[in-house]
């Protein structure tokens, strides 16, 4: 259990670091690529929200868009996008709750997803253990049932096995 908590903490620190290291959506930076894909996929912005990028010293706010120089409040991937990856109207010129995800942080989204899958894996693990216990109990029941019908050394109780063997030998000879 402590390993899961340590892994969870590591993911938390890693996401915070990715936000702090974010440069721009068109940079060749790994942190920017990861955060851009994460924000677009999960419709979120920053760690807690878009204001987290105020602490990103590398965030390049100056962008050229349609021949106009803009100074962005939040990264462009914080804009809402349709299924064809087109930005919502007015974004990134103006960020609003209607056209962007600046008020929805990525950590709460990821945290909920993480807990969901840990729960599913935990339930599956418990199910496997219960199935193994059921198989073990059935095996014990079957063996005990067979042993109660057989005596020591696998001899059937109440019958003379010697006589059975003699009859079998006589049938074989004939």
CSV table of N, CA and C in Angstrom, one decimal:
chain,number,residue,atom,x,y,z
A,1,UNK,N,0.8,-1.2,0.0
A,1,UNK,CA,0.0,0.0,0.0
A,1,UNK,C,0.9,1.3,0.0
A,2,UNK,N,2.0,1.2,0.7
A,2,UNK,CA,2.8,2.4,0.8
A,2,UNK,C,3.5,2.6,-0.6
A,3,UNK,N,3.7,1.6,-1.4
A,3,UNK,CA,4.3,1.7,-2.7
A,3,UNK,C,3.3,2.5,-3.6
A,4,UNK,N,2.0,2.2,-3.5
A,4,UNK,CA,1.0,2.9,-4.3
A,4,UNK,C,1.0,4.4,-3.9
A,5,UNK,N,1.0,4.7,-2.6
A,5,UNK,CA,1.0,6.1,-2.1
A,5,UNK,C,2.3,6.8,-2.6
A,6,UNK,N,3.4,6.1,-2.5
A,6,UNK,CA,4.7,6.7,-3.0
A,6,UNK,C,4.6,7.0,-4.5
A,7,UNK,N,4.0,6.1,-5.3
A,7,UNK,CA,3.8,6.2,-6.7
A,7,UNK,C,2.9,7.4,-7.0
A,8,UNK,N,1.8,7.5,-6.2
A,8,UNK,CA,0.9,8.6,-6.3
A,8,UNK,C,1.5,9.9,-6.1
A,9,UNK,N,2.3,10.0,-5.0
A,9,UNK,CA,3.1,11.2,-4.7
A,9,UNK,C,4.0,11.6,-5.8
A,10,UNK,N,4.7,10.6,-6.4
A,10,UNK,CA,5.7,10.8,-7.5
A,10,UNK,C,4.9,11.4,-8.7
A,11,UNK,N,3.8,10.8,-9.0
A,11,UNK,CA,3.0,11.4,-10.1
A,11,UNK,C,2.6,12.8,-9.9
A,12,UNK,N,2.2,13.1,-8.6
A,12,UNK,CA,1.8,14.5,-8.3
A,12,UNK,C,3.0,15.4,-8.5
A,13,UNK,N,4.1,15.1,-8.0
A,13,UNK,CA,5.3,15.9,-8.2
A,13,UNK,C,5.7,16.1,-9.6
A,14,UNK,N,5.6,15.0,-10.4
A,14,UNK,CA,5.9,15.0,-11.8
A,14,UNK,C,5.0,16.0,-12.6
A,15,UNK,N,3.7,15.9,-12.3
A,15,UNK,CA,2.8,16.8,-13.0
A,15,UNK,C,3.1,18.3,-12.6
A,16,UNK,N,3.3,18.5,-11.3
A,16,UNK,CA,3.6,19.9,-10.9
A,16,UNK,C,4.9,20.4,-11.6
A,17,UNK,N,5.9,19.5,-11.8
A,17,UNK,CA,7.1,19.9,-12.5
A,17,UNK,C,6.9,20.1,-14.0
A,18,UNK,N,6.0,19.3,-14.6
A,18,UNK,CA,5.7,19.5,-16.0
A,18,UNK,C,5.0,20.9,-16.2
A,19,UNK,N,4.2,21.3,-15.3
A,19,UNK,CA,3.5,22.6,-15.4
A,19,UNK,C,4.6,23.7,-15.2
A,20,UNK,N,5.5,23.6,-14.3
A,20,UNK,CA,6.5,24.6,-14.1
A,20,UNK,C,7.5,24.7,-15.2
A,21,UNK,N,7.7,23.6,-15.9
A,21,UNK,CA,8.7,23.5,-17.0
A,21,UNK,C,8.0,23.8,-18.4
A,22,UNK,N,6.7,24.1,-18.4
A,22,UNK,CA,6.0,24.3,-19.7
A,22,UNK,C,6.5,25.6,-20.4
A,23,UNK,N,6.8,25.4,-21.7
A,23,UNK,CA,7.3,26.6,-22.5
A,23,UNK,C,6.1,27.1,-23.4
A,24,UNK,N,5.8,26.2,-24.4
A,24,UNK,CA,4.7,26.6,-25.4
A,24,UNK,C,4.3,25.4,-26.1
A,25,UNK,N,3.1,25.5,-26.7
A,25,UNK,CA,2.5,24.3,-27.4
A,25,UNK,C,3.4,24.0,-28.7
A,26,UNK,N,4.1,24.9,-29.3
A,26,UNK,CA,4.9,24.6,-30.5
A,26,UNK,C,6.4,24.4,-30.2
A,27,UNK,N,6.7,24.4,-28.9
A,27,UNK,CA,8.1,24.2,-28.6
A,27,UNK,C,8.5,22.7,-28.8
A,28,UNK,N,9.7,22.4,-28.8
A,28,UNK,CA,10.2,21.0,-29.0
A,28,UNK,C,10.5,20.4,-27.6
A,29,UNK,N,9.9,21.0,-26.6
A,29,UNK,CA,10.2,20.6,-25.2
A,29,UNK,C,9.3,19.5,-24.8
A,30,UNK,N,9.9,18.5,-24.1
A,30,UNK,CA,9.2,17.3,-23.7
A,30,UNK,C,8.1,17.6,-22.7
A,31,UNK,N,8.4,18.4,-21.7
A,31,UNK,CA,7.4,18.8,-20.7
A,31,UNK,C,6.2,19.5,-21.4
A,32,UNK,N,6.5,20.4,-22.3
A,32,UNK,CA,5.4,21.1,-23.0
A,32,UNK,C,4.5,20.1,-23.9
A,33,UNK,N,5.2,19.2,-24.5
A,33,UNK,CA,4.5,18.2,-25.3
A,33,UNK,C,3.5,17.3,-24.4
A,34,UNK,N,4.1,16.9,-23.3
A,34,UNK,CA,3.3,16.0,-22.4
A,34,UNK,C,2.1,16.8,-21.9
A,35,UNK,N,2.3,18.0,-21.4
A,35,UNK,CA,1.2,18.8,-20.8
A,35,UNK,C,0.2,19.2,-21.9
A,36,UNK,N,0.7,19.6,-23.1
A,36,UNK,CA,-0.2,19.9,-24.1
A,36,UNK,C,-1.2,18.7,-24.4
A,37,UNK,N,-0.6,17.6,-24.6
A,37,UNK,CA,-1.5,16.4,-24.9
A,37,UNK,C,-2.4,16.1,-23.7
A,38,UNK,N,-1.9,16.2,-22.5
A,38,UNK,CA,-2.7,15.9,-21.3
A,38,UNK,C,-3.9,16.9,-21.2
A,39,UNK,N,-3.6,18.2,-21.4
A,39,UNK,CA,-4.6,19.2,-21.3
A,39,UNK,C,-5.6,19.1,-22.4
A,40,UNK,N,-5.2,18.8,-23.6
A,40,UNK,CA,-6.2,18.6,-24.7
A,40,UNK,C,-7.0,17.3,-24.5
A,41,UNK,N,-6.4,16.3,-24.0
A,41,UNK,CA,-7.1,15.0,-23.9
A,41,UNK,C,-8.1,15.0,-22.7
A,42,UNK,N,-7.7,15.6,-21.6
A,42,UNK,CA,-8.5,15.6,-20.4
A,42,UNK,C,-9.3,16.9,-20.1
A,43,UNK,N,-9.2,17.8,-21.1
A,43,UNK,CA,-9.9,19.1,-21.0
A,43,UNK,C,-9.7,19.8,-19.7
A,44,UNK,N,-8.4,20.1,-19.5
A,44,UNK,CA,-8.0,20.7,-18.2
A,44,UNK,C,-6.9,21.8,-18.5
A,45,UNK,N,-6.4,22.4,-17.5
A,45,UNK,CA,-5.4,23.5,-17.6
A,45,UNK,C,-4.6,23.6,-16.4
A,46,UNK,N,-3.3,23.4,-16.4
A,46,UNK,CA,-2.5,23.6,-15.3
A,46,UNK,C,-2.6,22.5,-14.3
A,47,UNK,N,-2.0,22.7,-13.1
A,47,UNK,CA,-2.1,21.7,-12.0
A,47,UNK,C,-3.4,21.8,-11.3
A,48,UNK,N,-3.6,23.0,-10.6
A,48,UNK,CA,-4.8,23.3,-9.9
A,48,UNK,C,-5.8,24.0,-10.9
A,49,UNK,N,-5.2,24.9,-11.7
A,49,UNK,CA,-6.0,25.7,-12.7
A,49,UNK,C,-5.0,26.4,-13.6
A,50,UNK,N,-5.5,27.3,-14.4
A,50,UNK,CA,-4.6,28.0,-15.3
A,50,UNK,C,-3.6,29.0,-14.7
A,51,UNK,N,-4.0,29.4,-13.5
A,51,UNK,CA,-3.1,30.4,-12.8
A,51,UNK,C,-1.7,29.8,-12.4
A,52,UNK,N,-1.6,28.4,-12.5
A,52,UNK,CA,-0.4,27.8,-12.2
A,52,UNK,C,0.7,28.2,-13.1
A,53,UNK,N,0.4,28.6,-14.3
A,53,UNK,CA,1.4,29.0,-15.3
A,53,UNK,C,2.0,30.3,-15.0
A,54,UNK,N,1.4,31.0,-14.0
A,54,UNK,CA,2.1,32.3,-13.5
A,54,UNK,C,3.4,32.0,-12.9
A,55,UNK,N,3.6,30.7,-12.4
A,55,UNK,CA,4.8,30.3,-11.7
A,55,UNK,C,5.8,29.6,-12.6
A,56,UNK,N,5.4,29.5,-13.9
A,56,UNK,CA,6.3,28.8,-14.9
A,56,UNK,C,7.1,29.9,-15.5
A,57,UNK,N,8.4,29.9,-15.1
A,57,UNK,CA,9.3,30.9,-15.6
A,57,UNK,C,9.6,30.8,-17.1
A,58,UNK,N,9.4,29.6,-17.6
A,58,UNK,CA,9.7,29.4,-19.0
A,58,UNK,C,8.5,29.6,-20.0
A,59,UNK,N,7.3,29.8,-19.4
A,59,UNK,CA,6.1,29.9,-20.2
A,59,UNK,C,6.3,31.1,-21.2
A,60,UNK,N,6.2,30.9,-22.5
A,60,UNK,CA,6.3,31.9,-23.5
A,60,UNK,C,5.0,32.4,-23.8
A,61,UNK,N,4.6,33.6,-23.2
A,61,UNK,CA,3.3,34.2,-23.3
A,61,UNK,C,3.1,34.9,-24.7
A,62,UNK,N,4.2,35.2,-25.3
A,62,UNK,CA,4.1,36.0,-26.5
A,62,UNK,C,3.9,35.1,-27.7
A,63,UNK,N,2.8,35.2,-28.4
A,63,UNK,CA,2.5,34.3,-29.5
A,63,UNK,C,2.0,35.1,-30.7
A,64,UNK,N,2.3,34.7,-31.9
A,64,UNK,CA,1.8,35.3,-33.1
A,64,UNK,C,0.6,34.4,-33.6
A,65,UNK,N,-0.5,35.1,-33.7
A,65,UNK,CA,-1.7,34.4,-34.1
A,65,UNK,C,-2.4,35.2,-35.2
A,66,UNK,N,-2.5,34.6,-36.4
A,66,UNK,CA,-3.1,35.3,-37.6
A,66,UNK,C,-2.5,36.7,-37.8
A,67,UNK,N,-1.2,36.8,-37.7
A,67,UNK,CA,-0.5,38.0,-38.0
A,67,UNK,C,-0.5,39.0,-36.8
A,68,UNK,N,-1.1,38.7,-35.7
A,68,UNK,CA,-1.2,39.5,-34.6
A,68,UNK,C,-0.4,38.9,-33.4
A,69,UNK,N,0.3,39.8,-32.7
A,69,UNK,CA,1.1,39.4,-31.5
A,69,UNK,C,0.2,39.4,-30.3
A,70,UNK,N,0.0,38.3,-29.6
A,70,UNK,CA,-0.8,38.2,-28.4
A,70,UNK,C,0.1,37.9,-27.2
A,71,UNK,N,-0.3,38.4,-26.1
A,71,UNK,CA,0.3,38.0,-24.8
A,71,UNK,C,-0.7,37.2,-24.0
A,72,UNK,N,-0.4,35.9,-24.0
A,72,UNK,CA,-1.4,35.0,-23.5
A,72,UNK,C,-1.5,35.0,-22.0
A,73,UNK,N,-2.7,34.8,-21.5
A,73,UNK,CA,-2.9,34.7,-20.1
A,73,UNK,C,-2.7,33.2,-19.7
A,74,UNK,N,-3.0,32.3,-20.5
A,74,UNK,CA,-2.9,30.9,-20.3
A,74,UNK,C,-2.4,30.2,-21.6
A,75,UNK,N,-1.8,29.0,-21.5
A,75,UNK,CA,-1.4,28.3,-22.7
A,75,UNK,C,-2.6,28.1,-23.7
A,76,UNK,N,-2.3,28.0,-25.0
A,76,UNK,CA,-3.3,27.7,-26.0
A,76,UNK,C,-4.0,26.4,-25.8
A,77,UNK,N,-3.3,25.3,-25.3
A,77,UNK,CA,-4.0,24.1,-25.1
A,77,UNK,C,-5.1,24.1,-24.0
A,78,UNK,N,-5.1,25.2,-23.2
A,78,UNK,CA,-6.2,25.4,-22.2
A,78,UNK,C,-7.5,25.8,-22.9
A,79,UNK,N,-7.4,26.2,-24.2
A,79,UNK,CA,-8.7,26.5,-24.9
A,79,UNK,C,-9.4,25.2,-25.2
A,80,UNK,N,-10.8,25.3,-25.1
A,80,UNK,CA,-11.6,24.2,-25.5
A,80,UNK,C,-11.5,24.0,-27.0
A,81,UNK,N,-11.5,22.7,-27.4
A,81,UNK,CA,-11.4,22.3,-28.8
A,81,UNK,C,-12.5,21.4,-29.2
A,82,UNK,N,-12.9,21.5,-30.4
A,82,UNK,CA,-13.9,20.6,-30.9
A,82,UNK,C,-13.3,19.3,-31.4
A,83,UNK,N,-14.1,18.4,-31.9
A,83,UNK,CA,-13.5,17.1,-32.3
A,83,UNK,C,-12.5,17.2,-33.4
A,84,UNK,N,-12.5,18.3,-34.2
A,84,UNK,CA,-11.5,18.5,-35.3
A,84,UNK,C,-10.3,19.3,-34.8
A,85,UNK,N,-10.2,19.4,-33.5
A,85,UNK,CA,-9.1,20.2,-32.8
A,85,UNK,C,-9.1,21.7,-33.2
A,86,UNK,N,-10.2,22.2,-33.5
A,86,UNK,CA,-10.3,23.7,-33.7
A,86,UNK,C,-10.7,24.4,-32.4
A,87,UNK,N,-10.0,25.5,-32.1
A,87,UNK,CA,-10.2,26.2,-30.9
A,87,UNK,C,-11.6,26.8,-30.8
A,88,UNK,N,-12.1,26.9,-29.6
A,88,UNK,CA,-13.4,27.6,-29.4
A,88,UNK,C,-13.3,29.1,-29.8
A,89,UNK,N,-14.4,29.7,-30.2
A,89,UNK,CA,-14.4,31.1,-30.6
A,89,UNK,C,-13.9,32.0,-29.4
A,90,UNK,N,-13.0,32.9,-29.8
A,90,UNK,CA,-12.5,33.9,-28.9
A,90,UNK,C,-11.3,33.5,-28.1
A,91,UNK,N,-11.0,32.2,-28.1
A,91,UNK,CA,-9.8,31.7,-27.4
A,91,UNK,C,-8.6,31.6,-28.4
A,92,UNK,N,-7.5,32.0,-28.1
A,92,UNK,CA,-6.9,32.4,-26.8
A,92,UNK,C,-6.8,33.9,-26.6
A,93,UNK,N,-7.5,34.7,-27.4
A,93,UNK,CA,-7.5,36.2,-27.2
A,93,UNK,C,-8.1,36.5,-25.8
A,94,UNK,N,-9.2,35.9,-25.5
A,94,UNK,CA,-9.9,36.0,-24.2
A,94,UNK,C,-10.3,34.7,-23.7
A,95,UNK,N,-9.8,34.4,-22.5
A,95,UNK,CA,-10.2,33.1,-21.9
A,95,UNK,C,-11.4,33.2,-21.0
A,96,UNK,N,-12.4,32.5,-21.3
A,96,UNK,CA,-13.6,32.5,-20.5
A,96,UNK,C,-14.0,31.0,-20.1
A,97,UNK,N,-14.9,30.8,-19.1
A,97,UNK,CA,-15.3,29.4,-18.8
A,97,UNK,C,-16.0,28.7,-20.0
A,98,UNK,N,-16.6,29.5,-20.9
A,98,UNK,CA,-17.3,29.0,-22.0
A,98,UNK,C,-16.3,28.5,-23.1
A,99,UNK,N,-15.2,29.2,-23.3
A,99,UNK,CA,-14.3,28.8,-24.4
A,99,UNK,C,-13.0,28.2,-24.0
A,100,UNK,N,-12.8,28.0,-22.7
A,100,UNK,CA,-11.6,27.4,-22.2
A,100,UNK,C,-11.8,26.6,-20.9
A,101,UNK,N,-10.7,25.9,-20.6
A,101,UNK,CA,-10.7,25.0,-19.4
A,101,UNK,C,-9.8,25.6,-18.3
A,102,UNK,N,-9.6,26.9,-18.3
A,102,UNK,CA,-8.6,27.6,-17.4
A,102,UNK,C,-9.0,27.3,-15.9
A,103,UNK,N,-10.2,27.1,-15.6
A,103,UNK,CA,-10.7,26.9,-14.3
A,103,UNK,C,-10.7,25.4,-13.8
A,104,UNK,N,-10.3,24.5,-14.7
A,104,UNK,CA,-10.3,23.1,-14.4
A,104,UNK,C,-8.9,22.6,-14.4
A,105,UNK,N,-8.3,22.3,-13.2
A,105,UNK,CA,-7.0,21.8,-13.1
A,105,UNK,C,-6.8,20.3,-13.6
A,106,UNK,N,-5.6,20.0,-14.0
A,106,UNK,CA,-5.4,18.6,-14.5
A,106,UNK,C,-5.2,17.6,-13.3
A,107,UNK,N,-4.6,18.1,-12.2
A,107,UNK,CA,-4.4,17.1,-11.1
A,107,UNK,C,-5.7,16.5,-10.6
A,108,UNK,N,-6.7,17.3,-10.3
A,108,UNK,CA,-7.9,16.6,-9.9
A,108,UNK,C,-8.5,15.6,-10.9
A,109,UNK,N,-8.4,15.9,-12.1
A,109,UNK,CA,-8.8,15.0,-13.2
A,109,UNK,C,-8.0,13.7,-13.2
A,110,UNK,N,-6.7,13.9,-13.2
A,110,UNK,CA,-5.8,12.7,-13.1
A,110,UNK,C,-6.0,11.9,-11.9
A,111,UNK,N,-6.1,12.6,-10.7
A,111,UNK,CA,-6.2,12.0,-9.4
A,111,UNK,C,-7.5,11.1,-9.4
A,112,UNK,N,-8.6,11.6,-9.9
A,112,UNK,CA,-9.8,10.8,-10.0
A,112,UNK,C,-9.7,9.6,-10.9
A,113,UNK,N,-9.0,9.8,-12.0
A,113,UNK,CA,-8.7,8.7,-12.9
A,113,UNK,C,-7.8,7.6,-12.2
A,114,UNK,N,-6.8,8.1,-11.5
A,114,UNK,CA,-5.8,7.2,-10.8
A,114,UNK,C,-6.6,6.4,-9.8
A,115,UNK,N,-7.4,7.0,-9.0
A,115,UNK,CA,-8.1,6.3,-7.9
A,115,UNK,C,-9.1,5.3,-8.5
A,116,UNK,N,-9.7,5.7,-9.7
A,116,UNK,CA,-10.7,4.8,-10.3
A,116,UNK,C,-10.0,3.5,-10.7
A,117,UNK,N,-8.8,3.6,-11.4
A,117,UNK,CA,-8.1,2.4,-11.8
A,117,UNK,C,-7.5,1.6,-10.7
A,118,UNK,N,-7.0,2.3,-9.7
A,118,UNK,CA,-6.5,1.6,-8.5
A,118,UNK,C,-7.6,0.8,-7.9
A,119,UNK,N,-8.8,1.3,-7.8
A,119,UNK,CA,-10.0,0.6,-7.2
A,119,UNK,C,-10.3,-0.6,-8.1
A,120,UNK,N,-10.3,-0.4,-9.4
A,120,UNK,CA,-10.6,-1.5,-10.3
A,120,UNK,C,-9.6,-2.6,-10.2
A,121,UNK,N,-8.3,-2.3,-10.1
A,121,UNK,CA,-7.3,-3.3,-10.0
A,121,UNK,C,-7.4,-4.0,-8.6
A,122,UNK,N,-7.7,-3.2,-7.6
A,122,UNK,CA,-7.8,-3.8,-6.3
A,122,UNK,C,-9.0,-4.8,-6.2
A,123,UNK,N,-10.1,-4.4,-6.8
A,123,UNK,CA,-11.3,-5.3,-6.9
A,123,UNK,C,-11.0,-6.6,-7.7
A,124,UNK,N,-10.3,-6.4,-8.8
A,124,UNK,CA,-9.9,-7.6,-9.6
A,124,UNK,C,-9.0,-8.5,-8.8
A,125,UNK,N,-8.0,-7.9,-8.0
A,125,UNK,CA,-7.1,-8.7,-7.2
A,125,UNK,C,-7.9,-9.5,-6.1
A,126,UNK,N,-8.8,-8.8,-5.5
A,126,UNK,CA,-9.6,-9.5,-4.4
A,126,UNK,C,-10.4,-10.6,-5.1
A,127,UNK,N,-11.0,-10.4,-6.3
A,127,UNK,CA,-11.7,-11.4,-7.0
A,127,UNK,C,-10.9,-12.6,-7.3
A,128,UNK,N,-9.6,-12.4,-7.7
A,128,UNK,CA,-8.7,-13.5,-8.0
A,128,UNK,C,-8.4,-14.3,-6.8
A,129,UNK,N,-8.2,-13.6,-5.7
A,129,UNK,CA,-7.9,-14.3,-4.4
A,129,UNK,C,-9.1,-15.1,-4.0
A,130,UNK,N,-10.3,-14.5,-4.0
A,130,UNK,CA,-11.5,-15.2,-3.6
A,130,UNK,C,-11.7,-16.5,-4.5
A,131,UNK,N,-11.4,-16.3,-5.8
A,131,UNK,CA,-11.6,-17.5,-6.7
A,131,UNK,C,-10.6,-18.6,-6.4
A,132,UNK,N,-9.4,-18.2,-6.0
A,132,UNK,CA,-8.4,-19.2,-5.6
A,132,UNK,C,-8.8,-19.9,-4.3
A,133,UNK,N,-9.4,-19.2,-3.4
A,133,UNK,CA,-9.8,-19.8,-2.1
A,133,UNK,C,-11.0,-20.7,-2.4
A,134,UNK,N,-11.9,-20.3,-3.3
A,134,UNK,CA,-13.0,-21.2,-3.7
A,134,UNK,C,-12.5,-22.5,-4.4
A,135,UNK,N,-11.5,-22.4,-5.3
A,135,UNK,CA,-11.0,-23.6,-5.9
A,135,UNK,C,-10.3,-24.5,-4.9
A,136,UNK,N,-9.6,-23.9,-3.9
A,136,UNK,CA,-8.9,-24.6,-2.9
A,136,UNK,C,-9.9,-25.4,-2.0
A,137,UNK,N,-11.0,-24.7,-1.6
A,137,UNK,CA,-12.0,-25.3,-0.8
A,137,UNK,C,-12.7,-26.4,-1.6
A,138,UNK,N,-13.0,-26.3,-2.9
A,138,UNK,CA,-13.6,-27.3,-3.7
A,138,UNK,C,-12.7,-28.5,-3.8
A,139,UNK,N,-11.4,-28.3,-3.9
A,139,UNK,CA,-10.4,-29.4,-4.0
A,139,UNK,C,-10.3,-30.1,-2.7
A,140,UNK,N,-10.3,-29.4,-1.6
A,140,UNK,CA,-10.3,-30.1,-0.3
A,140,UNK,C,-11.5,-30.9,-0.1
A,141,UNK,N,-12.7,-30.4,-0.5
A,141,UNK,CA,-14.0,-31.1,-0.3
A,141,UNK,C,-13.9,-32.4,-1.2
A,142,UNK,N,-13.4,-32.2,-2.4
A,142,UNK,CA,-13.4,-33.4,-3.3
A,142,UNK,C,-12.4,-34.5,-2.8
A,143,UNK,N,-11.3,-34.1,-2.3
A,143,UNK,CA,-10.3,-35.0,-1.8
A,143,UNK,C,-10.8,-35.7,-0.5
A,144,UNK,N,-11.4,-34.9,0.4
A,144,UNK,CA,-12.0,-35.5,1.6
A,144,UNK,C,-13.1,-36.5,1.3
A,145,UNK,N,-13.9,-36.1,0.3
A,145,UNK,CA,-15.0,-37.0,-0.1
A,145,UNK,C,-14.5,-38.3,-0.7
A,146,UNK,N,-13.5,-38.2,-1.5
A,146,UNK,CA,-12.9,-39.5,-2.1
A,146,UNK,C,-12.2,-40.3,-1.0
A,147,UNK,N,-11.5,-39.6,-0.1
A,147,UNK,CA,-10.8,-40.3,1.0
A,147,UNK,C,-11.8,-41.0,1.9
A,148,UNK,N,-13.0,-40.5,2.1
A,148,UNK,CA,-13.9,-41.1,3.0
A,148,UNK,C,-14.5,-42.4,2.4
A,149,UNK,N,-14.5,-42.5,1.1
A,149,UNK,CA,-14.9,-43.7,0.4
A,149,UNK,C,-13.8,-44.8,0.3
A,150,UNK,N,-12.6,-44.3,0.4
A,150,UNK,CA,-11.5,-45.2,0.3
A,150,UNK,C,-10.8,-45.4,1.7
A,151,UNK,N,-10.3,-46.5,2.0
A,151,UNK,CA,-9.7,-46.7,3.2
A,151,UNK,C,-8.2,-46.4,3.1
A,152,UNK,N,-7.4,-46.8,4.1
A,152,UNK,CA,-6.0,-46.5,4.0
A,152,UNK,C,-5.4,-47.2,2.8
A,153,UNK,N,-4.4,-46.6,2.2
A,153,UNK,CA,-3.7,-47.1,1.1
A,153,UNK,C,-4.6,-47.3,-0.2
A,154,UNK,N,-5.7,-46.5,-0.2
A,154,UNK,CA,-6.6,-46.5,-1.4
A,154,UNK,C,-7.4,-47.8,-1.5
A,155,UNK,N,-7.6,-48.6,-0.5
A,155,UNK,CA,-8.4,-49.8,-0.5
A,155,UNK,C,-9.8,-49.4,-0.2
A,156,UNK,N,-10.8,-50.1,-0.9
A,156,UNK,CA,-12.2,-49.8,-0.7
A,156,UNK,C,-12.6,-50.5,0.6
A,157,UNK,N,-13.2,-49.8,1.5
A,157,UNK,CA,-13.7,-50.4,2.7
A,157,UNK,C,-14.9,-51.3,2.5
A,158,UNK,N,-14.9,-52.4,3.3
A,158,UNK,CA,-16.0,-53.3,3.2
A,158,UNK,C,-16.0,-54.3,2.1
A,159,UNK,N,-15.0,-54.4,1.3
A,159,UNK,CA,-14.8,-55.3,0.2
A,159,UNK,C,-13.5,-56.0,0.3
A,160,UNK,N,-13.4,-57.2,-0.1
A,160,UNK,CA,-12.1,-57.9,-0.2
A,160,UNK,C,-11.6,-57.6,-1.6
A,161,UNK,N,-10.5,-56.9,-1.7
A,161,UNK,CA,-9.9,-56.6,-2.9
A,161,UNK,C,-9.2,-57.8,-3.5
A,162,UNK,N,-8.8,-58.7,-2.6
A,162,UNK,CA,-8.2,-60.0,-3.1
A,162,UNK,C,-9.1,-60.8,-3.9
A,163,UNK,N,-10.4,-60.9,-3.4
A,163,UNK,CA,-11.4,-61.7,-4.2
A,163,UNK,C,-11.7,-61.0,-5.5
A,164,UNK,N,-11.7,-59.7,-5.6
A,164,UNK,CA,-11.9,-59.0,-6.8
A,164,UNK,C,-10.8,-59.3,-7.8
A,165,UNK,N,-9.6,-59.3,-7.3
A,165,UNK,CA,-8.5,-59.6,-8.2
A,165,UNK,C,-8.5,-61.0,-8.7
A,166,UNK,N,-8.9,-62.0,-7.9
A,166,UNK,CA,-9.0,-63.4,-8.3
A,166,UNK,C,-10.1,-63.5,-9.4
A,167,UNK,N,-11.2,-62.9,-9.2
A,167,UNK,CA,-12.3,-62.9,-10.3
A,167,UNK,C,-11.8,-62.3,-11.6
A,168,UNK,N,-11.1,-61.2,-11.5
A,168,UNK,CA,-10.6,-60.6,-12.7
A,168,UNK,C,-9.6,-61.5,-13.4
A,169,UNK,N,-8.7,-62.2,-12.6
A,169,UNK,CA,-7.7,-63.1,-13.2
A,169,UNK,C,-8.4,-64.2,-13.9
A,170,UNK,N,-9.5,-64.8,-13.3
A,170,UNK,CA,-10.2,-65.9,-13.9
A,170,UNK,C,-10.9,-65.5,-15.2
A,171,UNK,N,-11.4,-64.3,-15.2
A,171,UNK,CA,-12.1,-63.8,-16.4
A,171,UNK,C,-11.0,-63.6,-17.5
A,172,UNK,N,-9.8,-63.2,-17.1
A,172,UNK,CA,-8.8,-63.0,-18.1
A,172,UNK,C,-8.3,-64.3,-18.7
A,173,UNK,N,-8.2,-65.3,-17.9
A,173,UNK,CA,-7.8,-66.6,-18.3
A,173,UNK,C,-8.8,-67.2,-19.3
A,174,UNK,N,-10.1,-67.1,-19.0
A,174,UNK,CA,-11.1,-67.7,-19.9
A,174,UNK,C,-11.1,-66.9,-21.2
